[in-house]
mmCIF file of C-alpha atoms in Angstrom:
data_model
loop_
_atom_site.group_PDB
_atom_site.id
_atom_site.type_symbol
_atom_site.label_atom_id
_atom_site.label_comp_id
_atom_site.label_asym_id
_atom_site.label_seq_id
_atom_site.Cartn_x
_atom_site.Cartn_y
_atom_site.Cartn_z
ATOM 1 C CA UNK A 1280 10.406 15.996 24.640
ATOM 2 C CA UNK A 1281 8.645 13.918 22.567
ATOM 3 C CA UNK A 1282 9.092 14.803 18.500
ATOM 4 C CA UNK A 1283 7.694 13.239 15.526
ATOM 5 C CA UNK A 1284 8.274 13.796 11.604
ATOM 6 C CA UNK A 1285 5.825 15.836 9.798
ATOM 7 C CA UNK A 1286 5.786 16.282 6.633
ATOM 8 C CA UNK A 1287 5.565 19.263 4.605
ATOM 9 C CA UNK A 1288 2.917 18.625 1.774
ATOM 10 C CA UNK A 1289 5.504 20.510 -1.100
ATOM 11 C CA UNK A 1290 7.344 18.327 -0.537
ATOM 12 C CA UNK A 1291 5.187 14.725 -1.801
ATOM 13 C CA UNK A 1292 3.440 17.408 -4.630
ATOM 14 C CA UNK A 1293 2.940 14.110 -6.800
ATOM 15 C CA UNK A 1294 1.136 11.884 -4.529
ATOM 16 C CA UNK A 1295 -0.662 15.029 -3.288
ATOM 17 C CA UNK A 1296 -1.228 16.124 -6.710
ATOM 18 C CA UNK A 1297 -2.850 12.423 -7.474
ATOM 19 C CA UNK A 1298 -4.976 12.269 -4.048
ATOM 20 C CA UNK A 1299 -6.332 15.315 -4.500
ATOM 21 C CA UNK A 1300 -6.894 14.773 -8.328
ATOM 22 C CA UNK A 1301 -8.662 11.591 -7.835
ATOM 23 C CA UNK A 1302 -11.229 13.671 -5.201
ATOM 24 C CA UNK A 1303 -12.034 16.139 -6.967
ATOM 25 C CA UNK A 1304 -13.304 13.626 -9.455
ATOM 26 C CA UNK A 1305 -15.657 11.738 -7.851
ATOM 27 C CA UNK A 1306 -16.892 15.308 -6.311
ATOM 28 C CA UNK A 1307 -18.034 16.883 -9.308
ATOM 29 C CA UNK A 1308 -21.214 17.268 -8.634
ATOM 30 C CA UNK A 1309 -20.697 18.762 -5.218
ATOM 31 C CA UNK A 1310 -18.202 21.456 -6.888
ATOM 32 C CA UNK A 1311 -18.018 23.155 -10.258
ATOM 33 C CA UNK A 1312 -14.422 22.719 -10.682
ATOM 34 C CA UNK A 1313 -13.919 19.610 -12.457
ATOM 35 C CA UNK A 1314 -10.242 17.101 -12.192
ATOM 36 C CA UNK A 1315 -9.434 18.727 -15.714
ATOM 37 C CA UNK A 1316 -9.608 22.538 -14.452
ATOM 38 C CA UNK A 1317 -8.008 21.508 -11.115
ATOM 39 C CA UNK A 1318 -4.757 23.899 -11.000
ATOM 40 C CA UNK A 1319 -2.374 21.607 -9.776
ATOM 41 C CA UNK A 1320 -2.768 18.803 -12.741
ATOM 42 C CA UNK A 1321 1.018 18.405 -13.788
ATOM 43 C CA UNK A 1322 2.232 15.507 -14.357
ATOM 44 C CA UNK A 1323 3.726 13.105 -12.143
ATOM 45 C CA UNK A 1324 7.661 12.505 -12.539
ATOM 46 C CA UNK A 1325 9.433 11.265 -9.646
ATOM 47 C CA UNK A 1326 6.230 8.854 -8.045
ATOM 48 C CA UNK A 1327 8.117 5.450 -9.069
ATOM 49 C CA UNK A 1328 10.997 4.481 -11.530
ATOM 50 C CA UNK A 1329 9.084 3.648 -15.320
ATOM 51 C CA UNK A 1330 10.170 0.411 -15.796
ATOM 52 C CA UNK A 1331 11.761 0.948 -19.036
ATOM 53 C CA UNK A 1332 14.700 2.656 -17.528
ATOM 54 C CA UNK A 1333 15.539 0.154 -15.366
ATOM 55 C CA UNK A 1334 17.996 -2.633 -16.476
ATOM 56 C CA UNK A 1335 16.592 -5.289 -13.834
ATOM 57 C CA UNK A 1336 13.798 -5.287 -11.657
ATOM 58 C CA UNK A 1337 13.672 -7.598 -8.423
ATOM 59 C CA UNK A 1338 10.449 -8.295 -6.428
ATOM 60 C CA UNK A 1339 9.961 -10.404 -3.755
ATOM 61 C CA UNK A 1340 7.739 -13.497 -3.005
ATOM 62 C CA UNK A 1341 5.865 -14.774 0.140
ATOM 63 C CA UNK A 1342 5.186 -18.503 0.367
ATOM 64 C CA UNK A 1343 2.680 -20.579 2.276
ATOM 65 C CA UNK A 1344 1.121 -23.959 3.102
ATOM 66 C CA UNK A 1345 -1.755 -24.795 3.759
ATOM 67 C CA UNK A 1346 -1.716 -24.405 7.464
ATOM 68 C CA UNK A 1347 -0.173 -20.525 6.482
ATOM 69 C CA UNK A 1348 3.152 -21.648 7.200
ATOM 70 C CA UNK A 1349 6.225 -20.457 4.970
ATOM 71 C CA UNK A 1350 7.822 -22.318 2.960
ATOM 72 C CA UNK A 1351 11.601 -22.658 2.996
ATOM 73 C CA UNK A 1352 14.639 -24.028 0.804
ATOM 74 C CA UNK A 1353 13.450 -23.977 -2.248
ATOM 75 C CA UNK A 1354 15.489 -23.131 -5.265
ATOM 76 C CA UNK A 1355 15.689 -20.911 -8.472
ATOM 77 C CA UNK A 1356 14.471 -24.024 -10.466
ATOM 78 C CA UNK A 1357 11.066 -24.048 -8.396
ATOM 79 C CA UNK A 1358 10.050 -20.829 -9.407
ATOM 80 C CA UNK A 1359 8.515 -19.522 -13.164
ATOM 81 C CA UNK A 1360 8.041 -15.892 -13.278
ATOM 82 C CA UNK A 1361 5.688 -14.527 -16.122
ATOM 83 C CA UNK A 1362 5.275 -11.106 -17.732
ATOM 84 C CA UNK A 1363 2.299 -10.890 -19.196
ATOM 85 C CA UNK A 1364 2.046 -14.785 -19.927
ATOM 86 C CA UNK A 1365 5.426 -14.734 -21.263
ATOM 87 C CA UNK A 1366 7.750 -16.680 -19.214
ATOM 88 C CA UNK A 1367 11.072 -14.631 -18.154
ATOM 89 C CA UNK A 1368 14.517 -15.587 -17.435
ATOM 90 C CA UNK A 1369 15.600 -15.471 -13.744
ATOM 91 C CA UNK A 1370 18.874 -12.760 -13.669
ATOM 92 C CA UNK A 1371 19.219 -13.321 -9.846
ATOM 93 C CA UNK A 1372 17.528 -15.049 -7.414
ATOM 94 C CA UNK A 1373 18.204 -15.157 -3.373
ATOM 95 C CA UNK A 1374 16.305 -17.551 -0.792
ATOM 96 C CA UNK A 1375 15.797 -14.744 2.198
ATOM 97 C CA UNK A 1376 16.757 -16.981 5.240
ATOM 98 C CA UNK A 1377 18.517 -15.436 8.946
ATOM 99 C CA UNK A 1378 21.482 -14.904 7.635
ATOM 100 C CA UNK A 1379 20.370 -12.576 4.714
ATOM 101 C CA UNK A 1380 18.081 -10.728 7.134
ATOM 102 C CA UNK A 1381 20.817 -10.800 10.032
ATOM 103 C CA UNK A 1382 22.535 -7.715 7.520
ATOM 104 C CA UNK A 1383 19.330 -6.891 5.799
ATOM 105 C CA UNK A 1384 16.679 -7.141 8.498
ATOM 106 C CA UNK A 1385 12.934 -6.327 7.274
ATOM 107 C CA UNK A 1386 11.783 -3.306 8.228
ATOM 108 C CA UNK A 1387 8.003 -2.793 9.916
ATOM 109 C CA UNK A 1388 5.654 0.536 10.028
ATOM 110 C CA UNK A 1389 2.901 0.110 11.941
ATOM 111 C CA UNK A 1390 0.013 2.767 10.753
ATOM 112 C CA UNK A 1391 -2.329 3.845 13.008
ATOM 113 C CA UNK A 1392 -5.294 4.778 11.011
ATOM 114 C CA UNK A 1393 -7.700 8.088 12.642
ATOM 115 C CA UNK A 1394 -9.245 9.031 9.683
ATOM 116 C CA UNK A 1395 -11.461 6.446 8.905
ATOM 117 C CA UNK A 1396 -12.502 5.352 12.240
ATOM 118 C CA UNK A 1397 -14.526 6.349 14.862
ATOM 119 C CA UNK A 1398 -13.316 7.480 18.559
ATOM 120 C CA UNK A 1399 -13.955 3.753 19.717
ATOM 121 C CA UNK A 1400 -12.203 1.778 17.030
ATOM 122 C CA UNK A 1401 -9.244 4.463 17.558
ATOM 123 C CA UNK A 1402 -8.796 3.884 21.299
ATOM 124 C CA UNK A 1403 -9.091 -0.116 20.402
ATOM 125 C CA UNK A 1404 -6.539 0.032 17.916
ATOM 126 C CA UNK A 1405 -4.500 1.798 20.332
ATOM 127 C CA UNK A 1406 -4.532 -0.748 22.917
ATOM 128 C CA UNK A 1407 -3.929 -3.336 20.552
ATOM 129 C CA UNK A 1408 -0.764 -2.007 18.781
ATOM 130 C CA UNK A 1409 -0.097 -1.029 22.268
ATOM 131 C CA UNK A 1410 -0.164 -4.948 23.659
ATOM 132 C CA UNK A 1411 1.722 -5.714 20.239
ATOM 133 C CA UNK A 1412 4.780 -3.849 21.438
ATOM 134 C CA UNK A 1413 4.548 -5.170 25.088
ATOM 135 C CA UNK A 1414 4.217 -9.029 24.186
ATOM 136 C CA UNK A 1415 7.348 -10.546 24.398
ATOM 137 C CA UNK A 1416 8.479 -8.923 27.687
ATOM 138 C CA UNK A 1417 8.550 -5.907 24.767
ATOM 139 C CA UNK A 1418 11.393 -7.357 22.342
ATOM 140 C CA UNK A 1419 9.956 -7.175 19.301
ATOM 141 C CA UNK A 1420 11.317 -9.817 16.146
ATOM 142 C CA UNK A 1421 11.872 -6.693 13.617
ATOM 143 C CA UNK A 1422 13.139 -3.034 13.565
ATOM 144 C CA UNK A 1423 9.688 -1.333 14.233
ATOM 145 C CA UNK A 1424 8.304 2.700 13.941
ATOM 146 C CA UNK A 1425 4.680 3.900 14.737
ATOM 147 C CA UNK A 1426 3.096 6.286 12.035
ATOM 148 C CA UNK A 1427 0.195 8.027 12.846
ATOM 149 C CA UNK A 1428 -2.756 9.149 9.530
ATOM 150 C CA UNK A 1429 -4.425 12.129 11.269
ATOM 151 C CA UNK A 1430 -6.755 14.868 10.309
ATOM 152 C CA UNK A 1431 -3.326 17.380 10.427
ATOM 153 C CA UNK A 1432 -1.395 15.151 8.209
ATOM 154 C CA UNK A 1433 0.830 12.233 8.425
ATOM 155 C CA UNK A 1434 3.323 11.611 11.766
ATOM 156 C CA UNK A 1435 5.924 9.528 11.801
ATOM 157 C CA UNK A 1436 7.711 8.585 15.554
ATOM 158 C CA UNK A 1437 11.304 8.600 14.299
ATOM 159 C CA UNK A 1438 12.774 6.405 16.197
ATOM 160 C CA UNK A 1439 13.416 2.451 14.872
ATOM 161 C CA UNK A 1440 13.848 0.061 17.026
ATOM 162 C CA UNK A 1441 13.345 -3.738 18.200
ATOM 163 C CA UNK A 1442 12.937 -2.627 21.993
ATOM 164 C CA UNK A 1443 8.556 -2.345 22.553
ATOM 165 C CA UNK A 1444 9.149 -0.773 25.242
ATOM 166 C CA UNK A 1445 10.538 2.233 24.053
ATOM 167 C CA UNK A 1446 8.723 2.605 20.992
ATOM 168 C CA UNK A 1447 5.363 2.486 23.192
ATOM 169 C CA UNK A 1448 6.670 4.909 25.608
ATOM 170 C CA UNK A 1449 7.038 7.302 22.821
ATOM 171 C CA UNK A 1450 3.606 6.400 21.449
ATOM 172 C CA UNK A 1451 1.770 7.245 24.286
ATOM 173 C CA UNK A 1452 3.172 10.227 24.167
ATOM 174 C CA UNK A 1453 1.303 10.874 21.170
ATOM 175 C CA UNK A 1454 -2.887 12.125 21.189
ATOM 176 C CA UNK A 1455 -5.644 10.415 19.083
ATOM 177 C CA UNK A 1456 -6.406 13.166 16.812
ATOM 178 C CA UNK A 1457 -9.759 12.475 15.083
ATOM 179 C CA UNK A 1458 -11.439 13.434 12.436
ATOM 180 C CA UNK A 1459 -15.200 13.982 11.823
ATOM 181 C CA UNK A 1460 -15.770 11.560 9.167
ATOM 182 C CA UNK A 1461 -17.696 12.108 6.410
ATOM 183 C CA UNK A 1462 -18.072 15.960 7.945
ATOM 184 C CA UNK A 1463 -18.541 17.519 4.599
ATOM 185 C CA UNK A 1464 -21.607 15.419 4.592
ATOM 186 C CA UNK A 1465 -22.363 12.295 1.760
ATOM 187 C CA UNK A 1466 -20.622 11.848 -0.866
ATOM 188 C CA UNK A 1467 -18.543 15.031 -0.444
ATOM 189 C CA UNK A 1468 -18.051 13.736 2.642
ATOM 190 C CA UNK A 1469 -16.267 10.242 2.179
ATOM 191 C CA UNK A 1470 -14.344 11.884 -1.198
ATOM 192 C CA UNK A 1471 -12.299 14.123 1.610
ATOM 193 C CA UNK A 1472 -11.247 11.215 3.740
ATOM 194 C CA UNK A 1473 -10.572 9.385 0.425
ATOM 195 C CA UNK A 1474 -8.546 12.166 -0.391
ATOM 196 C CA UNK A 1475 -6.560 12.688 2.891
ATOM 197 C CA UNK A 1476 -5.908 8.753 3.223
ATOM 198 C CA UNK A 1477 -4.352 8.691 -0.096
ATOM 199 C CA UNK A 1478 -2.597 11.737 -0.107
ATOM 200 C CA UNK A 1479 -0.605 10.508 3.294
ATOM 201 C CA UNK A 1480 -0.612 7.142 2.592
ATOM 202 C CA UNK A 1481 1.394 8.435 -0.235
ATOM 203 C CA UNK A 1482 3.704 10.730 1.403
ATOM 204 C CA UNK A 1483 4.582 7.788 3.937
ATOM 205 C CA UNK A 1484 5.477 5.516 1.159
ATOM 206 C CA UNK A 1485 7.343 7.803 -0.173
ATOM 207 C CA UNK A 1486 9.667 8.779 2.984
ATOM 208 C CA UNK A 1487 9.816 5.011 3.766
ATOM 209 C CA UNK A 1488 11.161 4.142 -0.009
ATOM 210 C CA UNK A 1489 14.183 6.146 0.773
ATOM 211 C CA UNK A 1490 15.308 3.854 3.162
ATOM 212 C CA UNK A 1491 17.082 0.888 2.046
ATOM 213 C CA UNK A 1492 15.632 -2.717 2.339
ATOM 214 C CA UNK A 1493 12.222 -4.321 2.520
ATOM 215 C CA UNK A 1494 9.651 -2.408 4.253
ATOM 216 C CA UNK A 1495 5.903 -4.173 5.507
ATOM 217 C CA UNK A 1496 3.498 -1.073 6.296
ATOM 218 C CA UNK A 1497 0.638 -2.404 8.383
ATOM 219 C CA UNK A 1498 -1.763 -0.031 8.338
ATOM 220 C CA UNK A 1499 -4.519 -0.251 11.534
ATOM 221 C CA UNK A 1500 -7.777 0.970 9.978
ATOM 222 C CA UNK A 1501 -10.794 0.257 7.749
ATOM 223 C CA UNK A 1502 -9.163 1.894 4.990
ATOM 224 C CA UNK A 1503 -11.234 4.716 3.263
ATOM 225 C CA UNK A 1504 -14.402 4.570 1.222
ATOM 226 C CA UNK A 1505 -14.116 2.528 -1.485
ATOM 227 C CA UNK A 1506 -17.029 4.901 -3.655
ATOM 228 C CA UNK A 1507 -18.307 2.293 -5.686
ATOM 229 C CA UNK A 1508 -21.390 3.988 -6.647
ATOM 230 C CA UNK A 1509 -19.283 7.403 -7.841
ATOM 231 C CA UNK A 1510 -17.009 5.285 -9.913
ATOM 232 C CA UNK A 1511 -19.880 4.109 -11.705
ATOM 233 C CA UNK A 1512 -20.825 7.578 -12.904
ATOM 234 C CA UNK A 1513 -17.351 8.206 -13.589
ATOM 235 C CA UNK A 1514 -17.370 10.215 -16.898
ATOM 236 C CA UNK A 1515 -13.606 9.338 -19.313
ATOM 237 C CA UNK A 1516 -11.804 12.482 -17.538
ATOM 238 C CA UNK A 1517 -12.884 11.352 -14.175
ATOM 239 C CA UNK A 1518 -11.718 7.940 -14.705
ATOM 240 C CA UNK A 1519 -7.997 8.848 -16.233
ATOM 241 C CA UNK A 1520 -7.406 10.694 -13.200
ATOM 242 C CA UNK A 1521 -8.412 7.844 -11.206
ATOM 243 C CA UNK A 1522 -5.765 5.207 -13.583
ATOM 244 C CA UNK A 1523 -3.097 7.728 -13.111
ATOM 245 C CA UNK A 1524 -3.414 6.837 -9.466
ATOM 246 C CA UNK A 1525 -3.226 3.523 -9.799
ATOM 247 C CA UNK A 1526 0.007 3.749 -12.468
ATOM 248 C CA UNK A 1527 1.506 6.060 -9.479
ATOM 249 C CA UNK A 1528 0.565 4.252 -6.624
ATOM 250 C CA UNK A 1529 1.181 0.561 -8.434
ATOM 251 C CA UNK A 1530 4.694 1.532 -9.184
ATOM 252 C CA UNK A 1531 6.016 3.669 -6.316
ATOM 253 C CA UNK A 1532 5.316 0.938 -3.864
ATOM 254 C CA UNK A 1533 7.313 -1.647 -5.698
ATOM 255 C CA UNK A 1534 9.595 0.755 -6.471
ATOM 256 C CA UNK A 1535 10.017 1.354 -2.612
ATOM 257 C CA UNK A 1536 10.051 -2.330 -1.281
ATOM 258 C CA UNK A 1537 6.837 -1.788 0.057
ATOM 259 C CA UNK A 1538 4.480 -4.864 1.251
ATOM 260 C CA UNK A 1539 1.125 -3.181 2.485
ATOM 261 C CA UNK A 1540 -1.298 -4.480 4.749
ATOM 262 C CA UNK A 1541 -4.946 -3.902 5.701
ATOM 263 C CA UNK A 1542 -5.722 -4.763 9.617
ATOM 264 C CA UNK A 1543 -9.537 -4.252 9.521
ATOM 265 C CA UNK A 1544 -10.761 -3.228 13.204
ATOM 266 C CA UNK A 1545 -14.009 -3.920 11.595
ATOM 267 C CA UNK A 1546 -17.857 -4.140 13.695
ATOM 268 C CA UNK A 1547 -20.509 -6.558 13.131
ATOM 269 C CA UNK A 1548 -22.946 -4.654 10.984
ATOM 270 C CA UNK A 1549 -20.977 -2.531 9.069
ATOM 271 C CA UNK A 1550 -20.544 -2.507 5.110
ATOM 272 C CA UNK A 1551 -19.576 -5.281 2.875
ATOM 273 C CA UNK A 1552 -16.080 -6.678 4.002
ATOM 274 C CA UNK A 1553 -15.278 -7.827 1.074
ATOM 275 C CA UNK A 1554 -16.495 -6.098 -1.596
ATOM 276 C CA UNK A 1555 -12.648 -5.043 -2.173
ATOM 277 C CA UNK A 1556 -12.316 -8.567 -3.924
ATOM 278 C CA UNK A 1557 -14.568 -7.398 -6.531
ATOM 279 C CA UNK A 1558 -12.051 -4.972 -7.672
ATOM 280 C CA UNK A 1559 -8.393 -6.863 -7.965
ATOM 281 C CA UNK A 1560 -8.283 -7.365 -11.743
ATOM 282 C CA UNK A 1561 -5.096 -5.861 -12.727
ATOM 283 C CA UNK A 1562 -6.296 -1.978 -14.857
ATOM 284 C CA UNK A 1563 -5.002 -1.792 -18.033
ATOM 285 C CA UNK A 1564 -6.950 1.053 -19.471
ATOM 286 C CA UNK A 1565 -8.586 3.828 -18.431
ATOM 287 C CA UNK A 1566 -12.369 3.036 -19.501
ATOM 288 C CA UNK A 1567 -11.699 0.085 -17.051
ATOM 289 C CA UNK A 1568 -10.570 2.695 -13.910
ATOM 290 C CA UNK A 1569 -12.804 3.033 -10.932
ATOM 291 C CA UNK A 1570 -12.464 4.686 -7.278
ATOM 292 C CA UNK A 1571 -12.756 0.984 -5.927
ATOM 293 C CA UNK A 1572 -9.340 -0.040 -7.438
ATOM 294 C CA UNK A 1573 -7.548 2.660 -5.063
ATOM 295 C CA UNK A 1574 -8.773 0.792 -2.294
ATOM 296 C CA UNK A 1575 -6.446 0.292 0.890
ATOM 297 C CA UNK A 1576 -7.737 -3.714 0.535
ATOM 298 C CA UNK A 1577 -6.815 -3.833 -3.119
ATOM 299 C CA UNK A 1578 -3.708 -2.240 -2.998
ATOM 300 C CA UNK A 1579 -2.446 -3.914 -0.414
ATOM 301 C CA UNK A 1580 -3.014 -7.028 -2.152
ATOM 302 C CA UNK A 1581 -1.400 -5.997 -5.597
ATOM 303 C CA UNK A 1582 1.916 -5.547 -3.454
ATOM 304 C CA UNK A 1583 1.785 -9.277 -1.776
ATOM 305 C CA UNK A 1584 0.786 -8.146 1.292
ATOM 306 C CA UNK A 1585 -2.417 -9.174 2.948
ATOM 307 C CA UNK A 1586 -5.933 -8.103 4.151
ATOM 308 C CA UNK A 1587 -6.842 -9.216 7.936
ATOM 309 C CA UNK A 1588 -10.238 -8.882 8.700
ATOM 310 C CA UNK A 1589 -9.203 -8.815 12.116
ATOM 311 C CA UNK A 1590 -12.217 -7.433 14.131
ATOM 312 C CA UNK A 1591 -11.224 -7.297 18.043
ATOM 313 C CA UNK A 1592 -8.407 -9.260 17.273
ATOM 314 C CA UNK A 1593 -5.582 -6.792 15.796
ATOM 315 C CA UNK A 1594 -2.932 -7.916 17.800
ATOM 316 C CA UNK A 1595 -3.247 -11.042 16.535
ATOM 317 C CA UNK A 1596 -3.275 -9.817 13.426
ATOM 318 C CA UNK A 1597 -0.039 -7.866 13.532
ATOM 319 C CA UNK A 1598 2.016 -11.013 14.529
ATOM 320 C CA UNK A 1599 0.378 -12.911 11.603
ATOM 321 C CA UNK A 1600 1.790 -10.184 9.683
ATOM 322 C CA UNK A 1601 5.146 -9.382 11.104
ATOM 323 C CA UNK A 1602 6.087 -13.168 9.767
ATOM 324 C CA UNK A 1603 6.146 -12.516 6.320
ATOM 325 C CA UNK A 1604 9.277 -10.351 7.549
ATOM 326 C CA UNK A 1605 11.126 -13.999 8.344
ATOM 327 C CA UNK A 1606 11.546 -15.346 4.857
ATOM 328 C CA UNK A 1607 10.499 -15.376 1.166
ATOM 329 C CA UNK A 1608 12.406 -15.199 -1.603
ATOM 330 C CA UNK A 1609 13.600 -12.182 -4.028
ATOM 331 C CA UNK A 1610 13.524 -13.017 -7.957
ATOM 332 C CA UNK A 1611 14.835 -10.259 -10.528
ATOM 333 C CA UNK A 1612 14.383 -10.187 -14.205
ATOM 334 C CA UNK A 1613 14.448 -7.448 -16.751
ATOM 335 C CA UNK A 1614 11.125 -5.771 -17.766
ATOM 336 C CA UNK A 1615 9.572 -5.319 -20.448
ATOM 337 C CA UNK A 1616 10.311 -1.558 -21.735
ATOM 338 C CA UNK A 1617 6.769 -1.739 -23.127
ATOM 339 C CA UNK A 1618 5.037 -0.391 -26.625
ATOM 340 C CA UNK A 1619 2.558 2.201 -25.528
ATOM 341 C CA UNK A 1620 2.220 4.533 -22.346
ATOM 342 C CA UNK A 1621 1.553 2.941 -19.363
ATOM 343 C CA UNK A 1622 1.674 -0.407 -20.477
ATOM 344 C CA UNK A 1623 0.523 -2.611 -17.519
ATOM 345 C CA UNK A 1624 2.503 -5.847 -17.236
ATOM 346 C CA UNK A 1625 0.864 -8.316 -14.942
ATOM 347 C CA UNK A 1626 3.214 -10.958 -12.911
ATOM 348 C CA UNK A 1627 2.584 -14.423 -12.579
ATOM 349 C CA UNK A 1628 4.941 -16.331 -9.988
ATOM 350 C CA UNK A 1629 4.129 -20.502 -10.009
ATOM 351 C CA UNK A 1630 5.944 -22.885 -7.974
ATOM 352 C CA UNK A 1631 6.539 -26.655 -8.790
ATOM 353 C CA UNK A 1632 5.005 -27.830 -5.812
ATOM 354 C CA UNK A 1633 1.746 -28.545 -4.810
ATOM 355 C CA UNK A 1634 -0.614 -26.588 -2.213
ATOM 356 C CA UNK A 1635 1.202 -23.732 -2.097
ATOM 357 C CA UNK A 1636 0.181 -20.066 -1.766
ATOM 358 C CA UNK A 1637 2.298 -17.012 -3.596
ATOM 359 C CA UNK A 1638 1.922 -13.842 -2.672
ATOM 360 C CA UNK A 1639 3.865 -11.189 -4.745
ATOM 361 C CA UNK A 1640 3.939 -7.738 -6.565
ATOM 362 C CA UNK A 1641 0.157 -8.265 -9.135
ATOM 363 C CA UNK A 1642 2.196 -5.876 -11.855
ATOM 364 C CA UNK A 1643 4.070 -2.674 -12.801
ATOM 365 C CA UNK A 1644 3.799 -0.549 -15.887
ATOM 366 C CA UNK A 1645 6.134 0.641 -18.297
ATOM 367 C CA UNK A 1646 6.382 4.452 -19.855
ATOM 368 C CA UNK A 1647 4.879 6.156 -17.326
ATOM 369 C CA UNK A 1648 2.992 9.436 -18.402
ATOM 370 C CA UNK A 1649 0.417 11.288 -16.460
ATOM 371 C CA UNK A 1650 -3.064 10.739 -17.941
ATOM 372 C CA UNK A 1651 -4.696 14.008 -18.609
ATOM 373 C CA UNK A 1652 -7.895 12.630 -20.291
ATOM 374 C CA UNK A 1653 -8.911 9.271 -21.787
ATOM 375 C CA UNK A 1654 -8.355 9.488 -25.147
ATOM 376 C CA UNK A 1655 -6.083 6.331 -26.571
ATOM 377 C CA UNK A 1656 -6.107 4.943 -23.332
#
């Protein structure tokens, strides 16, 4: 019989503390309780290591060319890491070629997104991951699971493996289980499938980080509604709920090995595709917080990972991705234990060569604290 991993919301109470907390701000004016009165506004404590109590921290870097190829055997005098504009010492540094991932392969999640889409894009992106596990005569290059973002919660096939074939016989097994979007109607509408993306986007992250090794989480999907307009009425409480997000979010996907990526299933006529670039400014501050910057886009590009706007083309699109699992390279350093709560740290990864592209972790902060309000922020 087929089984898959649900999870029990008690048991993520953090990230589903935050989603719902940043929800409940931006629907204020649909409900009288405001993100201050909300009940369950503790603070976080176990949604990513504060930097400050870590001795090292390694993250890892993606290298391309300009035809998107990677780029191998470099060495530890090629790179320059800075923190902040301050350069940092190199502790360790490893060049992740086969025989590093031969006994530390890279592990791959593929997400299949029913929240945000429509019946349609659903049954598309289900052929697609589909043909993804089939190509190959089904052998795929990378340990592999299927998770599933679903009006009931978040699904995880538990079963791992490089055989397609198996993992899409299990799949199939599964049902598309839709949900109405925007069913509470406007606003209130798109702040509920904000807050179910984010709450089990979180709770995945969260049973992926306990596994060891790098993980790339390719979620299938639009992503949810990036709420521009409500973060521009954000009033100071609104918006320190919304940076406490992005401190818990920021720092529980490094902290978990994470690289997250955006396959867009997207159709002609639709929104602004990339609005999301608007919005990838590192947030220091909580006057500077807005809904946007909990974007699927933008925080799949603060980990390194990428943004595909793949329209009909996701399988493409997922073996694009699935090579940033062949290479890289992973640099540690010690952080910076940092002055003031929540201290963002932005890093800044150059290469002496020319015409190269670096993709890596955008930041981390240091003292984490839950944000009840924004005063001194």
């Amino acid at each position: 019989m087929h089984k898959t991993v649900r999870f029990q919301r008690h048991r993520f109470a953090v990230l589903a503390v935050a989603a719902v907390v940043v929800v409940t701000g931006v629907a204020r004016h649909a409900s009288a309780q405001s993100p201050a009165e909300h009940s369950a506004a503790v603070p976080a404590q176990n949604a990513g290591a504060a930097p400050d109590a870590q001795k090292t921290m390694t993250i890892h870097v993606q290298l391309s060319d300009n035809q998107g190829h990677p780029v191998e055997a470099l060495q530890e005098g090629d790179f320059t890491l800075l923190d902040n504009n301050q350069p940092q010492k190199l502790l360790g540094f490893r060049a992740v070629d086969a025989s590093v991932l031969k006994s530390d392969p890279v592990q791959v999640v593929i997400v299949v997104d029913m929240i945000n889409a429509d019946a349609i894009t659903v049954a598309r992106e289900r052929e697609e991951v589909g043909a993804y596990l089939k190509a190959n005569g089904g052998e795929l290059p990378n340990p592999t699971s299927i998770a599933l973002i679903e009006d009931s919660g978040v699904k995880v096939l538990p079963v791992s493996t490089q055989h397609g074939d198996l993992l899409l016989a299990s799949f199939n097994q599964t049902h598309s289980e839709l949900r109405g979007i925007g069913r509470g109607g406007g606003l209130y509408g798109a702040t509920e499938n904000v807050q179910k993306s984010l709450l089990e986007l979180g709770q995945l992250i969260q049973y992926e980080g306990k596994k060891p090794g790098r993980k790339l989480v390719l979620v299938v999907g639009p992503g949810w509604p990036l709420l521009s307009l409500a973060g521009d009425r954000a009033d100071s409480k609104q918006r320190a709920w919304v940076f406490s997000n992005i401190v818990q979010f920021t720092n529980l996907l490094r902290d978990s090995n994470v690289a997250l990526y955006c396959i867009d299933p997207f159709e002609v006529g639709g929104t602004d595709l990339f609005e999301y670039k608007g919005f990838l400014k590192g947030i220091s501050a909580v006057k500077d917080a807005t809904y946007p910057d909990l974007g699927l886009q933008v925080l799949a590009t603060h980990t390194g990972g990428q943004v595909f706007i793949s329209g009909r083309d996701i399988l493409g699109s997922l073996k694009i991705a699935v090579r940033d699992a062949s290479g890289g390279y992973d640099l540690t350093f010690a952080p910076a234990p940092g002055d003031r709560v929540n201290e963002y740290h932005a890093l800044d990864v150059r290469v002496d060569k020319p015409n190269i592209k670096v993709r890596t972790t955008s930041g981390y902060y240091a003292r984490v604290q839950w944000v009840r309000d924004g005063k001194g922020q």
